[in-house]
JSON list of C-alpha atoms in Angstrom, two decimals:
[
{"chain": "A", "resi": 1, "resn": "MET", "atom": "CA", "xyz": [175.04, 155.32, 94.38]},
{"chain": "A", "resi": 2, "resn": "GLU", "atom": "CA", "xyz": [177.97, 155.57, 91.89]},
{"chain": "A", "resi": 3, "resn": "PHE", "atom": "CA", "xyz": [176.30, 158.52, 90.19]},
{"chain": "A", "resi": 4, "resn": "ARG", "atom": "CA", "xyz": [175.82, 160.21, 93.55]},
{"chain": "A", "resi": 5, "resn": "ALA", "atom": "CA", "xyz": [179.49, 159.77, 94.47]},
{"chain": "A", "resi": 6, "resn": "SER", "atom": "CA", "xyz": [180.70, 161.06, 91.10]},
{"chain": "A", "resi": 7, "resn": "LEU", "atom": "CA", "xyz": [178.46, 164.09, 91.38]},
{"chain": "A", "resi": 8, "resn": "LEU", "atom": "CA", "xyz": [179.69, 164.92, 94.85]},
{"chain": "A", "resi": 9, "resn": "LEU", "atom": "CA", "xyz": [183.37, 164.57, 93.77]},
{"chain": "A", "resi": 10, "resn": "THR", "atom": "CA", "xyz": [182.78, 166.86, 90.83]},
{"chain": "A", "resi": 11, "resn": "LEU", "atom": "CA", "xyz": [181.21, 169.50, 93.03]},
{"chain": "A", "resi": 12, "resn": "LEU", "atom": "CA", "xyz": [184.01, 169.22, 95.59]},
{"chain": "A", "resi": 13, "resn": "GLY", "atom": "CA", "xyz": [186.47, 169.90, 92.81]},
{"chain": "A", "resi": 14, "resn": "PHE", "atom": "CA", "xyz": [185.05, 173.37, 92.48]},
{"chain": "A", "resi": 15, "resn": "LEU", "atom": "CA", "xyz": [185.99, 174.09, 96.09]},
{"chain": "A", "resi": 16, "resn": "PHE", "atom": "CA", "xyz": [189.65, 173.95, 95.08]},
{"chain": "A", "resi": 17, "resn": "VAL", "atom": "CA", "xyz": [189.44, 176.24, 92.05]},
{"chain": "A", "resi": 18, "resn": "LYS", "atom": "CA", "xyz": [192.12, 178.96, 92.10]},
{"chain": "A", "resi": 19, "resn": "PRO", "atom": "CA", "xyz": [191.06, 182.48, 93.16]},
{"chain": "A", "resi": 20, "resn": "GLY", "atom": "CA", "xyz": [190.00, 184.69, 90.36]},
{"chain": "A", "resi": 21, "resn": "PHE", "atom": "CA", "xyz": [188.25, 181.98, 88.47]},
{"chain": "A", "resi": 22, "resn": "GLY", "atom": "CA", "xyz": [185.24, 183.58, 86.85]},
{"chain": "A", "resi": 23, "resn": "GLN", "atom": "CA", "xyz": [183.71, 186.68, 88.38]},
{"chain": "A", "resi": 24, "resn": "SER", "atom": "CA", "xyz": [182.56, 185.17, 91.73]},
{"chain": "A", "resi": 25, "resn": "SER", "atom": "CA", "xyz": [184.47, 185.00, 94.93]},
{"chain": "A", "resi": 26, "resn": "ASP", "atom": "CA", "xyz": [185.44, 181.75, 96.56]},
{"chain": "A", "resi": 27, "resn": "MET", "atom": "CA", "xyz": [182.76, 182.28, 99.19]},
{"chain": "A", "resi": 28, "resn": "ASP", "atom": "CA", "xyz": [180.01, 182.68, 96.62]},
{"chain": "A", "resi": 29, "resn": "ILE", "atom": "CA", "xyz": [181.12, 179.54, 94.82]},
{"chain": "A", "resi": 30, "resn": "ARG", "atom": "CA", "xyz": [181.14, 177.52, 98.05]},
{"chain": "A", "resi": 31, "resn": "ASP", "atom": "CA", "xyz": [177.64, 178.76, 98.94]},
{"chain": "A", "resi": 32, "resn": "THR", "atom": "CA", "xyz": [176.34, 177.86, 95.51]},
{"chain": "A", "resi": 33, "resn": "ILE", "atom": "CA", "xyz": [177.95, 174.43, 95.63]},
{"chain": "A", "resi": 34, "resn": "GLU", "atom": "CA", "xyz": [176.61, 173.73, 99.12]},
{"chain": "A", "resi": 35, "resn": "LYS", "atom": "CA", "xyz": [173.15, 174.72, 97.99]},
{"chain": "A", "resi": 36, "resn": "LEU", "atom": "CA", "xyz": [173.47, 172.45, 95.00]},
{"chain": "A", "resi": 37, "resn": "ILE", "atom": "CA", "xyz": [174.70, 169.62, 97.18]},
{"chain": "A", "resi": 38, "resn": "LYS", "atom": "CA", "xyz": [171.83, 170.10, 99.61]},
{"chain": "A", "resi": 39, "resn": "ASN", "atom": "CA", "xyz": [169.35, 170.27, 96.77]},
{"chain": "A", "resi": 40, "resn": "LEU", "atom": "CA", "xyz": [170.77, 167.09, 95.28]},
{"chain": "A", "resi": 41, "resn": "GLN", "atom": "CA", "xyz": [170.70, 165.35, 98.64]},
{"chain": "A", "resi": 42, "resn": "ASP", "atom": "CA", "xyz": [167.06, 166.32, 99.09]},
{"chain": "A", "resi": 43, "resn": "LYS", "atom": "CA", "xyz": [166.23, 165.02, 95.64]},
{"chain": "A", "resi": 44, "resn": "LEU", "atom": "CA", "xyz": [168.14, 161.83, 96.30]},
{"chain": "A", "resi": 45, "resn": "LYS", "atom": "CA", "xyz": [166.19, 161.34, 99.52]},
{"chain": "A", "resi": 46, "resn": "ASP", "atom": "CA", "xyz": [163.00, 161.97, 97.59]},
{"chain": "A", "resi": 47, "resn": "VAL", "atom": "CA", "xyz": [164.09, 159.39, 95.01]},
{"chain": "A", "resi": 48, "resn": "GLU", "atom": "CA", "xyz": [164.88, 156.93, 97.79]},
{"chain": "A", "resi": 49, "resn": "THR", "atom": "CA", "xyz": [161.49, 157.60, 99.38]},
{"chain": "A", "resi": 50, "resn": "ARG", "atom": "CA", "xyz": [159.75, 157.06, 96.06]},
{"chain": "A", "resi": 51, "resn": "GLN", "atom": "CA", "xyz": [161.78, 153.90, 95.56]},
{"chain": "A", "resi": 52, "resn": "ASN", "atom": "CA", "xyz": [160.61, 152.64, 98.94]},
{"chain": "A", "resi": 53, "resn": "ASP", "atom": "CA", "xyz": [157.03, 153.55, 98.07]},
{"chain": "A", "resi": 54, "resn": "PHE", "atom": "CA", "xyz": [157.37, 151.75, 94.77]},
{"chain": "A", "resi": 55, "resn": "GLU", "atom": "CA", "xyz": [158.75, 148.65, 96.48]},
{"chain": "A", "resi": 56, "resn": "ALA", "atom": "CA", "xyz": [155.89, 148.76, 99.00]},
{"chain": "A", "resi": 57, "resn": "LEU", "atom": "CA", "xyz": [153.38, 149.17, 96.15]},
{"chain": "A", "resi": 58, "resn": "GLU", "atom": "CA", "xyz": [155.00, 146.30, 94.29]},
{"chain": "A", "resi": 59, "resn": "ALA", "atom": "CA", "xyz": [154.73, 144.13, 97.40]},
{"chain": "A", "resi": 60, "resn": "ARG", "atom": "CA", "xyz": [151.03, 145.00, 97.72]},
{"chain": "A", "resi": 61, "resn": "LEU", "atom": "CA", "xyz": [150.47, 144.26, 94.04]},
{"chain": "A", "resi": 62, "resn": "ASN", "atom": "CA", "xyz": [152.20, 140.91, 94.42]},
{"chain": "A", "resi": 63, "resn": "ALA", "atom": "CA", "xyz": [150.03, 140.16, 97.44]},
{"chain": "A", "resi": 64, "resn": "THR", "atom": "CA", "xyz": [146.96, 141.15, 95.43]},
{"chain": "A", "resi": 65, "resn": "VAL", "atom": "CA", "xyz": [148.02, 138.88, 92.57]},
{"chain": "A", "resi": 66, "resn": "ASP", "atom": "CA", "xyz": [148.49, 136.01, 95.03]},
{"chain": "A", "resi": 67, "resn": "GLU", "atom": "CA", "xyz": [145.05, 136.66, 96.53]},
{"chain": "A", "resi": 68, "resn": "LEU", "atom": "CA", "xyz": [143.45, 136.81, 93.08]},
{"chain": "A", "resi": 69, "resn": "THR", "atom": "CA", "xyz": [145.18, 133.55, 92.15]},
{"chain": "A", "resi": 70, "resn": "ARG", "atom": "CA", "xyz": [143.86, 131.92, 95.32]},
{"chain": "A", "resi": 71, "resn": "GLN", "atom": "CA", "xyz": [140.33, 133.24, 94.71]},
{"chain": "A", "resi": 72, "resn": "LYS", "atom": "CA", "xyz": [140.47, 132.02, 91.11]},
{"chain": "A", "resi": 73, "resn": "ALA", "atom": "CA", "xyz": [141.39, 128.55, 92.34]},
{"chain": "A", "resi": 74, "resn": "GLU", "atom": "CA", "xyz": [138.50, 128.65, 94.81]},
{"chain": "A", "resi": 75, "resn": "MET", "atom": "CA", "xyz": [136.13, 129.78, 92.07]},
{"chain": "A", "resi": 76, "resn": "GLU", "atom": "CA", "xyz": [137.25, 126.89, 89.86]},
{"chain": "A", "resi": 77, "resn": "SER", "atom": "CA", "xyz": [136.63, 124.52, 92.74]},
{"chain": "A", "resi": 78, "resn": "LEU", "atom": "CA", "xyz": [133.19, 126.03, 93.39]},
{"chain": "A", "resi": 79, "resn": "LYS", "atom": "CA", "xyz": [132.42, 125.84, 89.68]},
{"chain": "A", "resi": 80, "resn": "LYS", "atom": "CA", "xyz": [133.18, 122.11, 89.66]},
{"chain": "A", "resi": 81, "resn": "GLU", "atom": "CA", "xyz": [131.05, 121.63, 92.80]},
{"chain": "A", "resi": 82, "resn": "ASN", "atom": "CA", "xyz": [128.19, 123.55, 91.19]},
{"chain": "A", "resi": 83, "resn": "GLU", "atom": "CA", "xyz": [128.46, 121.42, 88.08]},
{"chain": "A", "resi": 84, "resn": "GLY", "atom": "CA", "xyz": [128.24, 118.31, 90.24]},
{"chain": "A", "resi": 85, "resn": "LEU", "atom": "CA", "xyz": [125.25, 119.73, 92.14]},
{"chain": "A", "resi": 86, "resn": "GLN", "atom": "CA", "xyz": [123.56, 120.69, 88.88]},
{"chain": "A", "resi": 87, "resn": "THR", "atom": "CA", "xyz": [124.04, 117.17, 87.56]},
{"chain": "A", "resi": 88, "resn": "ARG", "atom": "CA", "xyz": [122.48, 115.69, 90.71]},
{"chain": "A", "resi": 89, "resn": "LEU", "atom": "CA", "xyz": [119.69, 118.29, 90.61]},
{"chain": "A", "resi": 90, "resn": "ASN", "atom": "CA", "xyz": [118.89, 117.43, 87.00]},
{"chain": "A", "resi": 91, "resn": "ALA", "atom": "CA", "xyz": [118.80, 113.74, 87.91]},
{"chain": "A", "resi": 92, "resn": "SER", "atom": "CA", "xyz": [116.48, 114.48, 90.86]},
{"chain": "A", "resi": 93, "resn": "GLU", "atom": "CA", "xyz": [114.21, 116.58, 88.67]},
{"chain": "A", "resi": 94, "resn": "GLY", "atom": "CA", "xyz": [114.06, 113.71, 86.20]},
{"chain": "A", "resi": 95, "resn": "GLU", "atom": "CA", "xyz": [113.02, 111.31, 88.94]},
{"chain": "A", "resi": 96, "resn": "ILE", "atom": "CA", "xyz": [110.43, 113.79, 90.22]},
{"chain": "A", "resi": 97, "resn": "ASP", "atom": "CA", "xyz": [109.01, 114.15, 86.71]},
{"chain": "A", "resi": 98, "resn": "LYS", "atom": "CA", "xyz": [108.77, 110.37, 86.41]},
{"chain": "A", "resi": 99, "resn": "LEU", "atom": "CA", "xyz": [106.98, 110.19, 89.78]},
{"chain": "A", "resi": 100, "resn": "LYS", "atom": "CA", "xyz": [104.64, 112.99, 88.75]},
{"chain": "A", "resi": 101, "resn": "GLN", "atom": "CA", "xyz": [103.84, 111.20, 85.52]},
{"chain": "A", "resi": 102, "resn": "SER", "atom": "CA", "xyz": [103.23, 107.89, 87.26]},
{"chain": "A", "resi": 103, "resn": "SER", "atom": "CA", "xyz": [101.19, 109.47, 90.08]},
{"chain": "A", "resi": 104, "resn": "GLY", "atom": "CA", "xyz": [99.38, 111.70, 87.62]},
{"chain": "A", "resi": 105, "resn": "LYS", "atom": "CA", "xyz": [97.93, 108.75, 85.77]},
{"chain": "A", "resi": 106, "resn": "ALA", "atom": "CA", "xyz": [94.27, 108.39, 86.75]},
{"chain": "A", "resi": 107, "resn": "ALA", "atom": "CA", "xyz": [93.45, 105.13, 88.51]},
{"chain": "A", "resi": 108, "resn": "PRO", "atom": "CA", "xyz": [91.04, 103.02, 86.46]},
{"chain": "A", "resi": 109, "resn": "GLN", "atom": "CA", "xyz": [87.42, 103.43, 87.53]},
{"chain": "A", "resi": 110, "resn": "ILE", "atom": "CA", "xyz": [85.97, 100.01, 88.24]},
{"chain": "A", "resi": 111, "resn": "ALA", "atom": "CA", "xyz": [82.74, 99.48, 90.17]},
{"chain": "A", "resi": 112, "resn": "PHE", "atom": "CA", "xyz": [79.52, 97.47, 89.82]},
{"chain": "A", "resi": 113, "resn": "SER", "atom": "CA", "xyz": [76.34, 96.77, 91.72]},
{"chain": "A", "resi": 114, "resn": "VAL", "atom": "CA", "xyz": [73.76, 94.23, 90.57]},
{"chain": "A", "resi": 115, "resn": "SER", "atom": "CA", "xyz": [70.71, 92.35, 91.83]},
{"chain": "A", "resi": 116, "resn": "LEU", "atom": "CA", "xyz": [69.31, 88.96, 90.85]},
{"chain": "A", "resi": 117, "resn": "ALA", "atom": "CA", "xyz": [65.92, 89.86, 89.34]},
{"chain": "A", "resi": 118, "resn": "ASN", "atom": "CA", "xyz": [65.50, 92.41, 86.56]},
{"chain": "A", "resi": 119, "resn": "PHE", "atom": "CA", "xyz": [61.71, 91.97, 86.49]},
{"chain": "A", "resi": 120, "resn": "GLY", "atom": "CA", "xyz": [58.97, 90.31, 88.56]},
{"chain": "A", "resi": 121, "resn": "GLU", "atom": "CA", "xyz": [59.95, 87.71, 91.15]},
{"chain": "A", "resi": 122, "resn": "ILE", "atom": "CA", "xyz": [62.61, 85.03, 90.84]},
{"chain": "A", "resi": 123, "resn": "TYR", "atom": "CA", "xyz": [63.53, 81.93, 92.81]},
{"chain": "A", "resi": 124, "resn": "ARG", "atom": "CA", "xyz": [66.95, 80.55, 92.05]},
{"chain": "A", "resi": 125, "resn": "GLY", "atom": "CA", "xyz": [67.87, 76.95, 93.05]},
{"chain": "A", "resi": 126, "resn": "PRO", "atom": "CA", "xyz": [68.30, 74.18, 93.81]},
{"chain": "A", "resi": 127, "resn": "CYS", "atom": "CA", "xyz": [70.11, 73.54, 90.54]},
{"chain": "A", "resi": 128, "resn": "THR", "atom": "CA", "xyz": [73.16, 71.85, 89.05]},
{"chain": "A", "resi": 129, "resn": "ASP", "atom": "CA", "xyz": [74.72, 75.08, 87.79]},
{"chain": "A", "resi": 130, "resn": "LYS", "atom": "CA", "xyz": [74.95, 76.93, 91.07]},
{"chain": "A", "resi": 131, "resn": "THR", "atom": "CA", "xyz": [76.43, 80.16, 89.67]},
{"chain": "A", "resi": 132, "resn": "LEU", "atom": "CA", "xyz": [74.20, 83.15, 90.43]},
{"chain": "A", "resi": 133, "resn": "VAL", "atom": "CA", "xyz": [73.77, 85.37, 87.38]},
{"chain": "A", "resi": 134, "resn": "PHE", "atom": "CA", "xyz": [72.62, 88.82, 88.52]},
{"chain": "A", "resi": 135, "resn": "LYS", "atom": "CA", "xyz": [70.59, 90.34, 85.68]},
{"chain": "A", "resi": 136, "resn": "ARG", "atom": "CA", "xyz": [69.59, 93.74, 87.01]},
{"chain": "A", "resi": 137, "resn": "ILE", "atom": "CA", "xyz": [72.50, 96.15, 86.46]},
{"chain": "A", "resi": 138, "resn": "LEU", "atom": "CA", "xyz": [72.43, 99.06, 88.89]},
{"chain": "A", "resi": 139, "resn": "SER", "atom": "CA", "xyz": [75.93, 100.18, 87.83]},
{"chain": "A", "resi": 140, "resn": "ASN", "atom": "CA", "xyz": [78.84, 98.65, 85.93]},
{"chain": "A", "resi": 141, "resn": "THR", "atom": "CA", "xyz": [81.59, 101.26, 85.52]},
{"chain": "A", "resi": 142, "resn": "GLY", "atom": "CA", "xyz": [84.46, 99.71, 83.59]},
{"chain": "A", "resi": 143, "resn": "ASN", "atom": "CA", "xyz": [82.23, 96.83, 82.36]},
{"chain": "A", "resi": 144, "resn": "ALA", "atom": "CA", "xyz": [84.18, 94.30, 84.42]},
{"chain": "A", "resi": 145, "resn": "TYR", "atom": "CA", "xyz": [81.00, 92.45, 85.43]},
{"chain": "A", "resi": 146, "resn": "ASP", "atom": "CA", "xyz": [79.44, 90.19, 82.77]},
{"chain": "A", "resi": 147, "resn": "GLN", "atom": "CA", "xyz": [75.65, 90.03, 83.18]},
{"chain": "A", "resi": 148, "resn": "ASN", "atom": "CA", "xyz": [75.49, 86.98, 80.90]},
{"chain": "A", "resi": 149, "resn": "THR", "atom": "CA", "xyz": [77.74, 84.81, 83.05]},
{"chain": "A", "resi": 150, "resn": "GLY", "atom": "CA", "xyz": [77.54, 86.51, 86.47]},
{"chain": "A", "resi": 151, "resn": "ILE", "atom": "CA", "xyz": [81.35, 86.70, 86.59]},
{"chain": "A", "resi": 152, "resn": "PHE", "atom": "CA", "xyz": [83.44, 89.73, 87.52]},
{"chain": "A", "resi": 153, "resn": "THR", "atom": "CA", "xyz": [86.90, 89.79, 85.85]},
{"chain": "A", "resi": 154, "resn": "ALA", "atom": "CA", "xyz": [89.57, 92.06, 87.32]},
{"chain": "A", "resi": 155, "resn": "PRO", "atom": "CA", "xyz": [90.90, 94.43, 84.61]},
{"chain": "A", "resi": 156, "resn": "VAL", "atom": "CA", "xyz": [94.02, 95.44, 86.61]},
{"chain": "A", "resi": 157, "resn": "ASN", "atom": "CA", "xyz": [96.08, 94.27, 89.56]},
{"chain": "A", "resi": 158, "resn": "GLY", "atom": "CA", "xyz": [94.78, 95.78, 92.78]},
{"chain": "A", "resi": 159, "resn": "LEU", "atom": "CA", "xyz": [92.80, 95.52, 95.99]},
{"chain": "A", "resi": 160, "resn": "TYR", "atom": "CA", "xyz": [89.07, 95.11, 95.48]},
{"chain": "A", "resi": 161, "resn": "TYR", "atom": "CA", "xyz": [86.13, 95.35, 97.84]},
{"chain": "A", "resi": 162, "resn": "PHE", "atom": "CA", "xyz": [83.16, 92.98, 97.43]},
{"chain": "A", "resi": 163, "resn": "SER", "atom": "CA", "xyz": [79.88, 92.68, 99.28]},
{"chain": "A", "resi": 164, "resn": "PHE", "atom": "CA", "xyz": [76.71, 90.61, 98.78]},
{"chain": "A", "resi": 165, "resn": "SER", "atom": "CA", "xyz": [73.35, 89.91, 100.37]},
{"chain": "A", "resi": 166, "resn": "SER", "atom": "CA", "xyz": [70.98, 86.96, 100.08]},
{"chain": "A", "resi": 167, "resn": "TYR", "atom": "CA", "xyz": [67.32, 86.41, 100.91]},
{"chain": "A", "resi": 168, "resn": "GLY", "atom": "CA", "xyz": [65.22, 83.23, 100.91]},
{"chain": "A", "resi": 169, "resn": "TYR", "atom": "CA", "xyz": [62.44, 81.21, 102.51]},
{"chain": "A", "resi": 170, "resn": "ASN", "atom": "CA", "xyz": [62.72, 78.43, 105.08]},
{"chain": "A", "resi": 171, "resn": "THR", "atom": "CA", "xyz": [62.06, 75.56, 102.69]},
{"chain": "A", "resi": 172, "resn": "HIS", "atom": "CA", "xyz": [65.72, 75.47, 101.61]},
{"chain": "A", "resi": 173, "resn": "ILE", "atom": "CA", "xyz": [69.20, 76.49, 102.68]},
{"chain": "A", "resi": 174, "resn": "VAL", "atom": "CA", "xyz": [69.48, 80.26, 102.34]},
{"chain": "A", "resi": 175, "resn": "GLY", "atom": "CA", "xyz": [72.81, 81.94, 101.58]},
{"chain": "A", "resi": 176, "resn": "ALA", "atom": "CA", "xyz": [75.57, 82.20, 98.99]},
{"chain": "A", "resi": 177, "resn": "ILE", "atom": "CA", "xyz": [79.30, 81.69, 98.51]},
{"chain": "A", "resi": 178, "resn": "LEU", "atom": "CA", "xyz": [81.75, 84.24, 97.06]},
{"chain": "A", "resi": 179, "resn": "MET", "atom": "CA", "xyz": [84.27, 82.47, 94.84]},
{"chain": "A", "resi": 180, "resn": "LYS", "atom": "CA", "xyz": [87.67, 83.74, 93.60]},
{"chain": "A", "resi": 181, "resn": "ASN", "atom": "CA", "xyz": [89.01, 81.71, 90.67]},
{"chain": "A", "resi": 182, "resn": "ALA", "atom": "CA", "xyz": [86.61, 78.91, 91.66]},
{"chain": "A", "resi": 183, "resn": "VAL", "atom": "CA", "xyz": [87.96, 78.90, 95.25]},
{"chain": "A", "resi": 184, "resn": "ARG", "atom": "CA", "xyz": [85.63, 79.66, 98.16]},
{"chain": "A", "resi": 185, "resn": "GLN", "atom": "CA", "xyz": [86.43, 82.93, 100.01]},
{"chain": "A", "resi": 186, "resn": "ILE", "atom": "CA", "xyz": [83.48, 83.94, 102.23]},
{"chain": "A", "resi": 187, "resn": "SER", "atom": "CA", "xyz": [79.81, 82.96, 102.52]},
{"chain": "A", "resi": 188, "resn": "THR", "atom": "CA", "xyz": [76.46, 83.31, 104.26]},
{"chain": "A", "resi": 189, "resn": "TYR", "atom": "CA", "xyz": [74.40, 80.31, 105.40]},
{"chain": "A", "resi": 190, "resn": "ASP", "atom": "CA", "xyz": [71.04, 79.63, 107.04]},
{"chain": "A", "resi": 191, "resn": "ASP", "atom": "CA", "xyz": [69.46, 76.19, 107.48]},
{"chain": "A", "resi": 192, "resn": "PRO", "atom": "CA", "xyz": [65.79, 75.68, 106.73]},
{"chain": "A", "resi": 193, "resn": "SER", "atom": "CA", "xyz": [63.82, 76.99, 109.70]},
{"chain": "A", "resi": 194, "resn": "VAL", "atom": "CA", "xyz": [60.33, 77.76, 110.92]},
{"chain": "A", "resi": 195, "resn": "ASP", "atom": "CA", "xyz": [60.74, 81.54, 110.91]},
{"chain": "A", "resi": 196, "resn": "GLY", "atom": "CA", "xyz": [59.43, 81.88, 107.35]},
{"chain": "A", "resi": 197, "resn": "SER", "atom": "CA", "xyz": [62.39, 83.69, 105.67]},
{"chain": "A", "resi": 198, "resn": "ASP", "atom": "CA", "xyz": [66.01, 84.61, 106.24]},
{"chain": "A", "resi": 199, "resn": "SER", "atom": "CA", "xyz": [68.42, 87.24, 104.95]},
{"chain": "A", "resi": 200, "resn": "SER", "atom": "CA", "xyz": [72.14, 87.71, 105.43]},
{"chain": "A", "resi": 201, "resn": "SER", "atom": "CA", "xyz": [75.12, 89.60, 104.03]},
{"chain": "A", "resi": 202, "resn": "ASN", "atom": "CA", "xyz": [78.91, 89.58, 104.04]},
{"chain": "A", "resi": 203, "resn": "ALA", "atom": "CA", "xyz": [81.89, 91.55, 102.61]},
{"chain": "A", "resi": 204, "resn": "VAL", "atom": "CA", "xyz": [85.57, 91.07, 101.88]},
{"chain": "A", "resi": 205, "resn": "VAL", "atom": "CA", "xyz": [88.67, 92.84, 100.48]},
{"chain": "A", "resi": 206, "resn": "LEU", "atom": "CA", "xyz": [90.59, 90.70, 97.99]},
{"chain": "A", "resi": 207, "resn": "GLN", "atom": "CA", "xyz": [93.89, 91.20, 96.21]},
{"chain": "A", "resi": 208, "resn": "LEU", "atom": "CA", "xyz": [93.37, 90.33, 92.56]},
{"chain": "A", "resi": 209, "resn": "ALA", "atom": "CA", "xyz": [95.64, 90.06, 89.58]},
{"chain": "A", "resi": 210, "resn": "ALA", "atom": "CA", "xyz": [94.43, 91.20, 86.19]},
{"chain": "A", "resi": 211, "resn": "GLY", "atom": "CA", "xyz": [92.30, 88.36, 84.80]},
{"chain": "A", "resi": 212, "resn": "ASP", "atom": "CA", "xyz": [91.26, 86.90, 88.18]},
{"chain": "A", "resi": 213, "resn": "THR", "atom": "CA", "xyz": [87.54, 86.15, 88.41]},
{"chain": "A", "resi": 214, "resn": "VAL", "atom": "CA", "xyz": [84.98, 86.55, 91.20]},
{"chain": "A", "resi": 215, "resn": "HIS", "atom": "CA", "xyz": [81.42, 85.24, 91.22]},
{"chain": "A", "resi": 216, "resn": "MET", "atom": "CA", "xyz": [78.64, 84.05, 93.56]},
{"chain": "A", "resi": 217, "resn": "GLU", "atom": "CA", "xyz": [77.34, 80.47, 93.97]},
{"chain": "A", "resi": 218, "resn": "LEU", "atom": "CA", "xyz": [74.48, 78.73, 95.76]},
{"chain": "A", "resi": 219, "resn": "TRP", "atom": "CA", "xyz": [74.94, 76.07, 98.38]},
{"chain": "A", "resi": 220, "resn": "ASP", "atom": "CA", "xyz": [73.91, 72.52, 97.54]},
{"chain": "A", "resi": 221, "resn": "ASN", "atom": "CA", "xyz": [70.13, 72.41, 97.96]},
{"chain": "A", "resi": 222, "resn": "GLY", "atom": "CA", "xyz": [70.22, 76.17, 98.32]},
{"chain": "A", "resi": 223, "resn": "ARG", "atom": "CA", "xyz": [67.64, 78.67, 97.11]},
{"chain": "A", "resi": 224, "resn": "VAL", "atom": "CA", "xyz": [67.46, 82.48, 97.08]},
{"chain": "A", "resi": 225, "resn": "PHE", "atom": "CA", "xyz": [64.68, 84.89, 96.21]},
{"chain": "A", "resi": 226, "resn": "ASP", "atom": "CA", "xyz": [64.64, 88.34, 94.63]},
{"chain": "A", "resi": 227, "resn": "ASN", "atom": "CA", "xyz": [62.35, 90.91, 93.08]},
{"chain": "A", "resi": 228, "resn": "LEU", "atom": "CA", "xyz": [62.69, 94.53, 92.07]},
{"chain": "A", "resi": 229, "resn": "ASN", "atom": "CA", "xyz": [63.18, 95.45, 95.73]},
{"chain": "A", "resi": 230, "resn": "GLY", "atom": "CA", "xyz": [66.70, 94.03, 95.42]},
{"chain": "A", "resi": 231, "resn": "HIS", "atom": "CA", "xyz": [66.94, 91.45, 98.24]},
{"chain": "A", "resi": 232, "resn": "THR", "atom": "CA", "xyz": [69.74, 89.34, 96.69]},
{"chain": "A", "resi": 233, "resn": "THR", "atom": "CA", "xyz": [72.59, 91.55, 95.48]},
{"chain": "A", "resi": 234, "resn": "PHE", "atom": "CA", "xyz": [76.28, 91.55, 94.54]},
{"chain": "A", "resi": 235, "resn": "SER", "atom": "CA", "xyz": [78.60, 94.61, 94.47]},
{"chain": "A", "resi": 236, "resn": "GLY", "atom": "CA", "xyz": [82.29, 95.40, 94.14]},
{"chain": "A", "resi": 237, "resn": "PHE", "atom": "CA", "xyz": [84.79, 98.09, 93.26]},
{"chain": "A", "resi": 238, "resn": "LEU", "atom": "CA", "xyz": [88.52, 98.73, 92.94]},
{"chain": "A", "resi": 239, "resn": "LEU", "atom": "CA", "xyz": [90.04, 100.29, 96.06]},
{"chain": "A", "resi": 240, "resn": "PHE", "atom": "CA", "xyz": [93.39, 101.04, 94.40]},
{"chain": "A", "resi": 241, "resn": "PRO", "atom": "CA", "xyz": [95.66, 99.47, 91.79]},
{"chain": "A", "resi": 242, "resn": "MET", "atom": "CA", "xyz": [98.89, 97.70, 92.81]}
]
């Protein structure tokens, strides 16, 4: 503004120059000065307009900087959230891998099926040692049944299914007892009768710990019969480990 005022005062000074100054008339000088003044005013307005545009642009740039600053802060916040989510995701993937590994392990294959006689005909009982030793091995996957002792030993903790059948004649008690760790679980029983022979069967699901034993026993004064037709049998298998 001070420059503008000084310029205008200088130009006005020419309006009061004495006649004869130079080779132009007073009128020509005034016209020239007025044109100069107008031209300067137009340029000053243009400068002011540009100044306003610059200030508006500066305001927009400042607003843009503020917006970028805000977005940067949001991005930092999102980055931290993503890092937290990634940490939890990695932990979840680790747990899933552990579950896959544990579930992917094949369950042990344990199953057996045996009968009392491995040749000819056999009568078993009455006797002091009442344990029934089944000699004919139809299957023994996992080798948990011992054909020398007649005892099944659980290799792993789990639920096991057992079944048995017994056959005998009416001269003695017919039937058998399933024992777990020398404790009676289930049984079959038929008194001596006049019907010539009797057969019976039973089954049970037992929860066993590794090392628990299961075997079959005769009743006191009991007797069972078997041949290669497999009348007196004992079977079991692992349902699932626990």
